[in-house]
Structure formats: C-alpha cells, structure tokens
PDB file of C-alpha atoms in Angstrom:
ATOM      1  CA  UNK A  26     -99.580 -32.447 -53.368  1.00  0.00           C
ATOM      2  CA  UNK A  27     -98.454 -28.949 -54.449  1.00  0.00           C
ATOM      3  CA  UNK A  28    -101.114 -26.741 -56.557  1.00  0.00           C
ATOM      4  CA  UNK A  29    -100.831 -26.242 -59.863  1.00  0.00           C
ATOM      5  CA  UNK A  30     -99.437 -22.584 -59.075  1.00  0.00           C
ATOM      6  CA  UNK A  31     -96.286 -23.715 -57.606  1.00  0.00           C
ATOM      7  CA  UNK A  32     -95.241 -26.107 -60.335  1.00  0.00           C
ATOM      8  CA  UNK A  33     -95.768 -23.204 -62.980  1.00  0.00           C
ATOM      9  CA  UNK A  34     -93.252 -21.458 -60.777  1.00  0.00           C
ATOM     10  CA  UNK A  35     -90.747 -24.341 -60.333  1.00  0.00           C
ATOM     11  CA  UNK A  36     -91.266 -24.701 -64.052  1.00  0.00           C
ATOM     12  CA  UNK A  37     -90.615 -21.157 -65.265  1.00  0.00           C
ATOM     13  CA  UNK A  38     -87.490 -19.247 -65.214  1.00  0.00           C
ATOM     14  CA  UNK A  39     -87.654 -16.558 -62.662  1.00  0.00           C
ATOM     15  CA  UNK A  40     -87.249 -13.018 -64.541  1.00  0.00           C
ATOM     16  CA  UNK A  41     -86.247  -9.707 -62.417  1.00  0.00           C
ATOM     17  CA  UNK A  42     -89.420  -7.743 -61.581  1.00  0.00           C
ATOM     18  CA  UNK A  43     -89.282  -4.573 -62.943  1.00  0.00           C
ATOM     19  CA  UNK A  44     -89.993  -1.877 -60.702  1.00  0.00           C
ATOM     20  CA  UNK A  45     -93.071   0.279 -61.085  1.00  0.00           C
ATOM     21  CA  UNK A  46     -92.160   3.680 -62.579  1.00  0.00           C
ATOM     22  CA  UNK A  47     -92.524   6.461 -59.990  1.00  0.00           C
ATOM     23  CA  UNK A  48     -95.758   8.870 -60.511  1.00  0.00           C
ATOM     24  CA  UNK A  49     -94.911  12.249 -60.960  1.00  0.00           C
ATOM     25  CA  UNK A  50     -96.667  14.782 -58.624  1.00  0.00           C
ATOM     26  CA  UNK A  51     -99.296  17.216 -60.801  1.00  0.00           C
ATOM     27  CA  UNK A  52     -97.441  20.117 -59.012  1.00  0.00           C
ATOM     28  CA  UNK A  53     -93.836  21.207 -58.935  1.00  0.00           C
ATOM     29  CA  UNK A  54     -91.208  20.053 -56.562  1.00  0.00           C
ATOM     30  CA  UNK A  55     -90.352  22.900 -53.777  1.00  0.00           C
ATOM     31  CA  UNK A  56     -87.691  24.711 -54.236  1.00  0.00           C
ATOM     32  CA  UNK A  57     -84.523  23.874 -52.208  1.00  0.00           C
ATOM     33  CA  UNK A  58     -83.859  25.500 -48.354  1.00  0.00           C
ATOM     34  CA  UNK A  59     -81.522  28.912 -49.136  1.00  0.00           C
ATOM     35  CA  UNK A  60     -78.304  28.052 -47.717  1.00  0.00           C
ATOM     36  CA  UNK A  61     -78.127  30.001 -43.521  1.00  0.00           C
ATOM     37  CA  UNK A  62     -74.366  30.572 -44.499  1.00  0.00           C
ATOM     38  CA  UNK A  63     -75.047  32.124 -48.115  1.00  0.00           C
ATOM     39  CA  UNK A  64     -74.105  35.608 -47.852  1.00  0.00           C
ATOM     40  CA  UNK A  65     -77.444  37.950 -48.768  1.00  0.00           C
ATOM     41  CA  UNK A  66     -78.294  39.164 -51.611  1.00  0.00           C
ATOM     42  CA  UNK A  67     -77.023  42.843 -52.440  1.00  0.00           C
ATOM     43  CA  UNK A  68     -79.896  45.420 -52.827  1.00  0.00           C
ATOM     44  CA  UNK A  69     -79.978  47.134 -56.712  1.00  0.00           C
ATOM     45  CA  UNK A  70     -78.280  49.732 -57.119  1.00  0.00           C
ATOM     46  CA  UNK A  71     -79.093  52.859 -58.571  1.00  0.00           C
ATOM     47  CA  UNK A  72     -77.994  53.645 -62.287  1.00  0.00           C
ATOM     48  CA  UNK A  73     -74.480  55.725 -62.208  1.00  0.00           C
ATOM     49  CA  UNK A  74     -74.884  59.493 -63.345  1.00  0.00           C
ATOM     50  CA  UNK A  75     -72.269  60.066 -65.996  1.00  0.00           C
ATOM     51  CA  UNK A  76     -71.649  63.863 -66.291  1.00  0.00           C
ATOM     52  CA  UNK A  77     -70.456  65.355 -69.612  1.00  0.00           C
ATOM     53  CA  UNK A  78     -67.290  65.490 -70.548  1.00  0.00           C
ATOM     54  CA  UNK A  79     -65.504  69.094 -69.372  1.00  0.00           C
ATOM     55  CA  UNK A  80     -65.331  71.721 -71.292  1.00  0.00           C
ATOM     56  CA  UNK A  81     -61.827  73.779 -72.245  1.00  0.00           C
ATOM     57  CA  UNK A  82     -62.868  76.608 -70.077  1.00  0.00           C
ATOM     58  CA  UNK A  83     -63.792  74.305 -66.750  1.00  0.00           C
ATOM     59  CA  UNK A  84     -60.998  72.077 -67.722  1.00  0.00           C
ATOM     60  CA  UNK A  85     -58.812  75.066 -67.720  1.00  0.00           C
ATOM     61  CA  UNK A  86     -59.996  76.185 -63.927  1.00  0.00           C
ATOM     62  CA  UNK A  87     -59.812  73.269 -62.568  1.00  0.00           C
ATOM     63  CA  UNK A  88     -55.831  72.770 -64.086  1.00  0.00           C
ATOM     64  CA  UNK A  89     -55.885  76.598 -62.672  1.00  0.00           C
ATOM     65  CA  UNK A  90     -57.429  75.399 -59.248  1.00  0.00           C
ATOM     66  CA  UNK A  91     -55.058  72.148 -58.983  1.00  0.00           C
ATOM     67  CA  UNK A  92     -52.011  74.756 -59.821  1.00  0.00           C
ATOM     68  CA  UNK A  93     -53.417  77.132 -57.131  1.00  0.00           C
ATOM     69  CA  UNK A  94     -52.968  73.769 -54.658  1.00  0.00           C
ATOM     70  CA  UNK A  95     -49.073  73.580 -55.551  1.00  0.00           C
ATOM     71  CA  UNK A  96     -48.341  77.386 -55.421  1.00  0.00           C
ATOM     72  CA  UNK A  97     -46.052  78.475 -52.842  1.00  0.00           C
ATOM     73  CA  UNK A  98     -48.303  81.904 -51.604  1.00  0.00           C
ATOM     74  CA  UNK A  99     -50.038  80.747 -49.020  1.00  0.00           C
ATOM     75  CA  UNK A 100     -52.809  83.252 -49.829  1.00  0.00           C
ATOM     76  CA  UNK A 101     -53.840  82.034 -53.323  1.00  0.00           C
ATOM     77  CA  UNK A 102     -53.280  78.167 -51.817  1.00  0.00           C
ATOM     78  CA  UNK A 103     -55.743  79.130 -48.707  1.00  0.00           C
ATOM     79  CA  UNK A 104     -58.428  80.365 -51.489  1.00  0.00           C
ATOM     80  CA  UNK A 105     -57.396  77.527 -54.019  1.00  0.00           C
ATOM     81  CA  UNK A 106     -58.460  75.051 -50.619  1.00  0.00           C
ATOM     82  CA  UNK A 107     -61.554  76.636 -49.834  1.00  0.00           C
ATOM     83  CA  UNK A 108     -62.714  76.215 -53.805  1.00  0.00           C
ATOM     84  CA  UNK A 109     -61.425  72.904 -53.595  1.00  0.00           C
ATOM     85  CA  UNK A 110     -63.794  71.932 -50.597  1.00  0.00           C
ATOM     86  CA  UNK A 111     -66.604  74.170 -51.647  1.00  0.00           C
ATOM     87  CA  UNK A 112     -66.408  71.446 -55.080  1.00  0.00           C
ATOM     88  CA  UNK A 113     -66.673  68.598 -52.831  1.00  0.00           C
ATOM     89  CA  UNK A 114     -70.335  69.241 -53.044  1.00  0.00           C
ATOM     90  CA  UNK A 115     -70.530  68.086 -56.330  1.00  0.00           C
ATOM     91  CA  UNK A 116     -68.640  64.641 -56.708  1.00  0.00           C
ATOM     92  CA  UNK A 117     -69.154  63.859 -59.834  1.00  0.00           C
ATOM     93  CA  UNK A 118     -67.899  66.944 -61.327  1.00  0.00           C
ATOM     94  CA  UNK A 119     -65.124  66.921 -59.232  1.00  0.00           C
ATOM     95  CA  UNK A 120     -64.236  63.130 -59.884  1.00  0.00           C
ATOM     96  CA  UNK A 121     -64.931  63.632 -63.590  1.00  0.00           C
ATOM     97  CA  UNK A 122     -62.511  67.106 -63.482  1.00  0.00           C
ATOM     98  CA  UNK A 123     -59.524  65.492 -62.017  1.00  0.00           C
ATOM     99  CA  UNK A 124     -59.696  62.694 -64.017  1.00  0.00           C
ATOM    100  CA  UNK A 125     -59.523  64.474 -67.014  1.00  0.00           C
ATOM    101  CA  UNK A 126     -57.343  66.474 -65.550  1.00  0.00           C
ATOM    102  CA  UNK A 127     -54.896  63.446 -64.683  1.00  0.00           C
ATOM    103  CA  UNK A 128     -55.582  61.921 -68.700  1.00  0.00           C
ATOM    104  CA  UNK A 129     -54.757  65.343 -70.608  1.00  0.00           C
ATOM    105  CA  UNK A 130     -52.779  67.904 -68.732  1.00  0.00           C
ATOM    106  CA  UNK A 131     -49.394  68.273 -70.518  1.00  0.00           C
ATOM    107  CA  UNK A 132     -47.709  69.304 -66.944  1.00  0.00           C
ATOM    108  CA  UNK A 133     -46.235  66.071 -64.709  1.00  0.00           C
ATOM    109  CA  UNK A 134     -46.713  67.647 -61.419  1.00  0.00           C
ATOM    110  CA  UNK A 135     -50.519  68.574 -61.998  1.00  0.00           C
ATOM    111  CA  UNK A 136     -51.086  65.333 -62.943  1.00  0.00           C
ATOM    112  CA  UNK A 137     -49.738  63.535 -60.128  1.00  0.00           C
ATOM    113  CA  UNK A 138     -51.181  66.283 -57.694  1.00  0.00           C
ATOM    114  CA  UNK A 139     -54.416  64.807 -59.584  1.00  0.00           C
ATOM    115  CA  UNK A 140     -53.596  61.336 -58.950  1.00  0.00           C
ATOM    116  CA  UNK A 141     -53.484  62.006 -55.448  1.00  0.00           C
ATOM    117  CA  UNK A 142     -56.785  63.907 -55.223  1.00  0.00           C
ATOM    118  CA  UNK A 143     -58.548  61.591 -56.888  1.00  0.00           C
ATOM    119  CA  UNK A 144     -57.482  59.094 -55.363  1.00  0.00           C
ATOM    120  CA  UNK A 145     -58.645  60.821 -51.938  1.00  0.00           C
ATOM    121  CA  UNK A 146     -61.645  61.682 -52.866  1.00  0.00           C
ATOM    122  CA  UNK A 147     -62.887  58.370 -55.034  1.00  0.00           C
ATOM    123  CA  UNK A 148     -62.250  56.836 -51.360  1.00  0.00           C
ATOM    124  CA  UNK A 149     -64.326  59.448 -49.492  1.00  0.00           C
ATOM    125  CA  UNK A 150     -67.364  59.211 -51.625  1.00  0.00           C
ATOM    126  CA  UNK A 151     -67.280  56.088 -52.869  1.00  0.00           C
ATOM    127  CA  UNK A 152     -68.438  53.479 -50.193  1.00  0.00           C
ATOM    128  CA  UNK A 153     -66.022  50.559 -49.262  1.00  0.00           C
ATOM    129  CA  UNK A 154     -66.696  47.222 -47.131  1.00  0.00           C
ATOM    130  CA  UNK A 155     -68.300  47.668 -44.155  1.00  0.00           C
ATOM    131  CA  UNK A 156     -65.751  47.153 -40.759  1.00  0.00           C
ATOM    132  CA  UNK A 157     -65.491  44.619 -38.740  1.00  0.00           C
ATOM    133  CA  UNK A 158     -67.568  43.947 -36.004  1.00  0.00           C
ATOM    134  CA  UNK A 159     -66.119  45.108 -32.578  1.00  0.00           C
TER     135      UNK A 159
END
C-alpha cells in the first residue's frame, strides 16, 4: 500500500515551486573587461593661455608688418619676413594678432593675406592626427 505521503500528493493540486531568490554578494560586482579595441583614453590637456586682446599700437604694427608682406620693395618685404619669423616665437601673440587682424582691418587684401597666415600657422603649431603607420 502507498504511504500516507503519496496520497497527500495525489490528493493536492500541484502548485509551481517558486524559485529561491538569489543572495546578493556583501561586496560589489567587478567591473566589466575594458574593451582591447576601445581606442585609449586621451591624456588631459593643459588649460589654453588666452592672451589679451591687442592693443591699437600692436594692432597697428602688425597691419604695418602684414602690409610690409604685400609691398612690392623687396627690401622692406625681406625685413617684413624676418619680423614675421622672428614672431613665430610667440604663437599666441601671433595667432591672436592676425586674427584680429583678419576681424577688424578695414583693407580686403590685408585681411585675406591674414587669412592665409593664419591659416599656415594655426596648422604649424597646432598639432593634428598622428600619420599613418608605414
């Protein structure tokens, strides 16, 4: 004869177990692997120096100096290019001067001549992407 357990069962209507809930761990899950094909992070860079605004009188030599660059004599254009390169060594200035230089000056030709040099030398000191391998 069957025990009295199995009747209860055949007797009883069979119900869904529920599952037992899942323990949490006392410490915090680990963070996910980085990704081997995520590009790197960039290092910080440092905080941008931001000159002050020019002055009439330097705004006035370097519309002088940019004029000097046009000028048909090649003696005042040979000094004009040695000042020129001798302000390289300060970019910011210079960046900062022929920018200006482009936004205010009332003459068209000293403003694109501006255009162009700042264009030139935004590309020489700022750095761009790294070439390609090979």
């Amino acid at each position: 004869p069957p025990g009295p357990w199995r009747r209860r069962a055949q007797e009883a209507p069979s119900r869904p177990r529920a599952l037992p809930s899942p323990r949490r761990a006392p410490w915090p899950s680990p963070a996910p692997a980085p990704d081997p094909r995520a590009p790197l992070p960039r290092p910080p860079r440092a905080a941008p120096t931001n000159p002050a605004p020019m002055n009439n009188e330097s705004a006035a030599r370097f519309e002088a100096l940019v004029r000097a660059l046009m000028s048909p004599d090649n003696a005042l254009r040979n000094q004009a290019e040695q000042s020129f390169n001798e302000a390289k060594a300060r970019p910011d200035e210079l960046l900062v001067g022929l920018a200006q230089l482009l936004r205010a000056s009332a003459d068209e030709q000293v403003r694109g001549l501006s255009a162009v040099l700042l264009r030139r030398c935004a590309s020489a000191f700022v750095p761009g992407p790294a070439p390609p391998p090979g």
